[in-house]
Amino acid sequence: MAALERGLIQVYTGDAKGKTTASVGLAVRAAGAGLRVAFVQFVKGGDRSSELGVLERMGVRVERPAERPTGLLGDGIHDDDRAAAAEAWSIAKDALSGDRYDLVVLDEINVAMRYGLVETDDVLAVLDARYPTVEVVLTGRGAPEPVIERADLVTEMTLVKHPFDQGVAARKGIEF
């Protein structure tokens, strides 16, 4: 499969479930079409999401530097959160710099930017300097306005109802 003629910037954001799921679907579609895909996760530690093994078996490069659950949701940002985000960002910059990949997914990078683990200005500079045929997807709640402005496609997931509100915990194979 030849590279894309022009890579676009896609953003999946919002407060509802489905941002990572949408990016995984796109990664599956791209890999199925013979495109080369890298999937880099920011701030997702702890239990490994079920879809990652399938992506790897399809030949997708999966990078997940965070080993433990991030402190962002509870006890604050830790040094290992900063180190994992820095490692993920280094991997992402490298993946975007050449023609080795046709699609690069930066899963939860919007959250990493929101918490100052990755600087928005740095992300914008790398997006602008990326290899021109590389499609890039940025996921996560709270996409910064400058990223939204730079994007070619923005999808906002809107929460209408969620089983968490009924006390249903995240389920392996469904939520992760």
Coordinates of C-alpha atoms in Angstrom, one line a residue:
M1 CA 0.0 0.0 0.0
A2 CA 1.3 3.4 -0.9
A3 CA 1.5 6.1 1.7
L4 CA -1.3 8.6 2.0
E5 CA -1.2 11.5 -0.4
R6 CA -1.6 13.9 2.5
G7 CA -1.8 13.2 6.2
L8 CA -4.5 15.0 8.2
I9 CA -4.8 15.8 11.9
Q10 CA -7.8 14.2 13.7
V11 CA -8.9 15.0 17.2
Y12 CA -11.2 12.8 19.3
T13 CA -12.2 14.6 22.5
G14 CA -15.1 15.1 24.9
D15 CA -16.4 13.7 28.1
A16 CA -18.0 10.5 26.9
K17 CA -16.6 7.0 26.3
G18 CA -15.3 6.2 22.8
K19 CA -12.3 8.3 22.0
T20 CA -9.7 5.5 22.3
T21 CA -12.2 3.1 20.8
A22 CA -12.6 5.2 17.8
S23 CA -8.9 5.6 17.3
V24 CA -8.4 1.8 17.7
G25 CA -11.1 1.3 15.0
L26 CA -9.2 3.6 12.7
A27 CA -5.9 1.8 13.5
V28 CA -7.5 -1.5 12.6
R29 CA -8.9 -0.1 9.4
A30 CA -5.5 1.4 8.4
A31 CA -3.6 -1.8 9.2
G32 CA -6.2 -3.8 7.3
A33 CA -5.5 -1.6 4.3
G34 CA -1.8 -2.2 4.6
L35 CA -0.9 1.1 6.2
R36 CA 1.8 1.2 8.8
V37 CA 0.5 2.3 12.2
A38 CA 2.0 3.4 15.5
F39 CA -0.2 3.7 18.6
V40 CA 1.4 5.6 21.4
Q41 CA -0.4 5.8 24.8
F42 CA 0.0 8.7 27.2
V43 CA -1.1 8.5 30.9
K44 CA -2.6 5.1 30.6
G45 CA -1.0 2.8 33.1
G46 CA -2.2 -0.1 35.2
D47 CA -4.3 -2.8 33.6
R48 CA -3.4 -3.2 29.9
S49 CA -6.4 -2.4 27.6
S50 CA -7.6 -5.5 25.8
E51 CA -7.4 -4.0 22.3
L52 CA -3.6 -3.6 22.5
G53 CA -2.8 -7.2 21.9
V54 CA -5.0 -7.3 18.8
L55 CA -3.3 -4.2 17.4
E56 CA 0.1 -5.8 18.0
R57 CA -1.0 -9.0 16.2
M58 CA -2.0 -6.9 13.3
G59 CA 1.5 -5.4 13.1
V60 CA 0.7 -2.1 14.8
R61 CA 3.6 -0.7 16.9
V62 CA 2.1 -0.2 20.3
E63 CA 4.0 1.9 22.9
R64 CA 2.8 2.3 26.5
P65 CA 5.5 3.7 28.7
A66 CA 3.3 4.1 31.9
E67 CA 3.6 1.0 34.0
R68 CA 1.3 1.9 36.9
P69 CA -2.0 3.7 37.1
T70 CA -1.4 7.4 36.7
G71 CA -1.9 9.7 39.6
L72 CA -3.9 12.1 37.5
L73 CA -7.3 10.9 38.8
G74 CA -6.5 10.7 42.5
D75 CA -3.3 11.4 44.3
G76 CA -1.7 13.9 41.8
I77 CA 1.1 13.8 39.3
H78 CA 4.2 11.8 40.2
D79 CA 7.7 11.8 38.8
D80 CA 7.1 8.5 37.1
D81 CA 4.0 10.1 35.4
R82 CA 6.3 12.8 34.1
A83 CA 8.9 10.3 33.0
A84 CA 6.3 8.1 31.2
A85 CA 4.8 11.1 29.4
A86 CA 8.3 12.3 28.3
E87 CA 9.1 8.8 27.0
A88 CA 5.8 8.6 25.1
W89 CA 6.3 12.1 23.7
S90 CA 9.8 11.2 22.5
I91 CA 8.5 8.0 20.8
A92 CA 5.7 10.1 19.2
K93 CA 8.0 12.8 17.9
D94 CA 10.2 10.1 16.3
A95 CA 7.2 8.3 14.8
L96 CA 5.9 11.6 13.3
S97 CA 9.3 12.7 11.9
G98 CA 9.7 10.4 9.0
D99 CA 7.8 8.1 6.6
R100 CA 8.0 4.9 8.6
Y101 CA 4.3 5.2 9.6
D102 CA 1.2 6.2 7.7
L103 CA -0.9 6.7 10.8
V104 CA 0.2 7.7 14.3
V105 CA -2.3 7.6 17.2
L106 CA -1.4 9.7 20.2
D107 CA -3.9 8.2 22.7
E108 CA -4.7 10.5 25.7
I109 CA -2.2 13.2 24.6
N110 CA -4.9 15.8 25.2
V111 CA -5.0 14.8 28.9
A112 CA -1.2 14.9 29.0
M113 CA -1.3 18.5 27.6
R114 CA -4.0 19.5 30.0
Y115 CA -1.9 18.5 33.0
G116 CA 1.3 20.0 31.6
L117 CA 3.0 16.7 31.0
V118 CA 3.5 17.7 27.4
E119 CA 3.5 21.3 26.2
T120 CA 0.8 22.2 23.7
D121 CA 3.2 24.5 21.8
D122 CA 5.6 21.5 21.4
V123 CA 2.8 19.4 20.1
L124 CA 1.8 22.0 17.6
A125 CA 5.4 22.5 16.4
V126 CA 5.8 18.7 15.9
L127 CA 2.4 18.5 14.1
D128 CA 3.5 21.2 11.7
A129 CA 6.9 19.6 11.1
R130 CA 5.7 16.0 10.8
Y131 CA 6.3 14.1 7.6
P132 CA 3.5 15.4 5.2
T133 CA 1.9 12.0 4.5
V134 CA 1.5 11.0 8.1
E135 CA -2.1 11.0 9.4
V136 CA -2.2 11.8 13.2
V137 CA -4.9 11.2 15.7
L138 CA -4.9 13.0 19.1
T139 CA -7.3 11.6 21.7
G140 CA -8.4 12.5 25.2
R141 CA -10.7 14.8 27.1
G142 CA -10.0 18.6 27.0
A143 CA -8.3 19.0 23.7
P144 CA -6.6 22.5 23.8
E145 CA -8.2 25.1 21.6
P146 CA -5.0 25.6 19.5
V147 CA -5.0 21.9 18.7
I148 CA -8.7 22.0 17.7
E149 CA -8.0 25.0 15.5
R150 CA -5.1 23.2 13.8
A151 CA -7.0 19.9 13.2
D152 CA -8.7 18.9 10.0
L153 CA -11.3 16.8 11.8
V154 CA -12.6 17.1 15.3
T155 CA -15.1 14.8 16.9
E156 CA -16.4 15.5 20.4
M157 CA -17.9 12.6 22.3
T158 CA -20.9 13.9 24.3
L159 CA -21.9 12.0 27.5
V160 CA -25.6 11.4 27.6
K161 CA -25.7 8.5 30.0
H162 CA -23.1 6.1 31.4
P163 CA -23.3 2.9 33.5
F164 CA -20.7 4.3 35.9
D165 CA -23.5 6.5 37.2
Q166 CA -25.4 3.3 38.2
G167 CA -22.3 2.0 40.0
V168 CA -21.2 -0.3 37.2
A169 CA -17.4 -0.6 37.3
A170 CA -15.2 -0.7 34.2
R171 CA -15.4 -4.1 32.6
K172 CA -12.5 -5.9 30.9
G173 CA -13.2 -6.3 27.2
I174 CA -15.8 -3.5 27.2
E175 CA -14.3 -0.4 28.9
F176 CA -10.7 -1.6 28.8

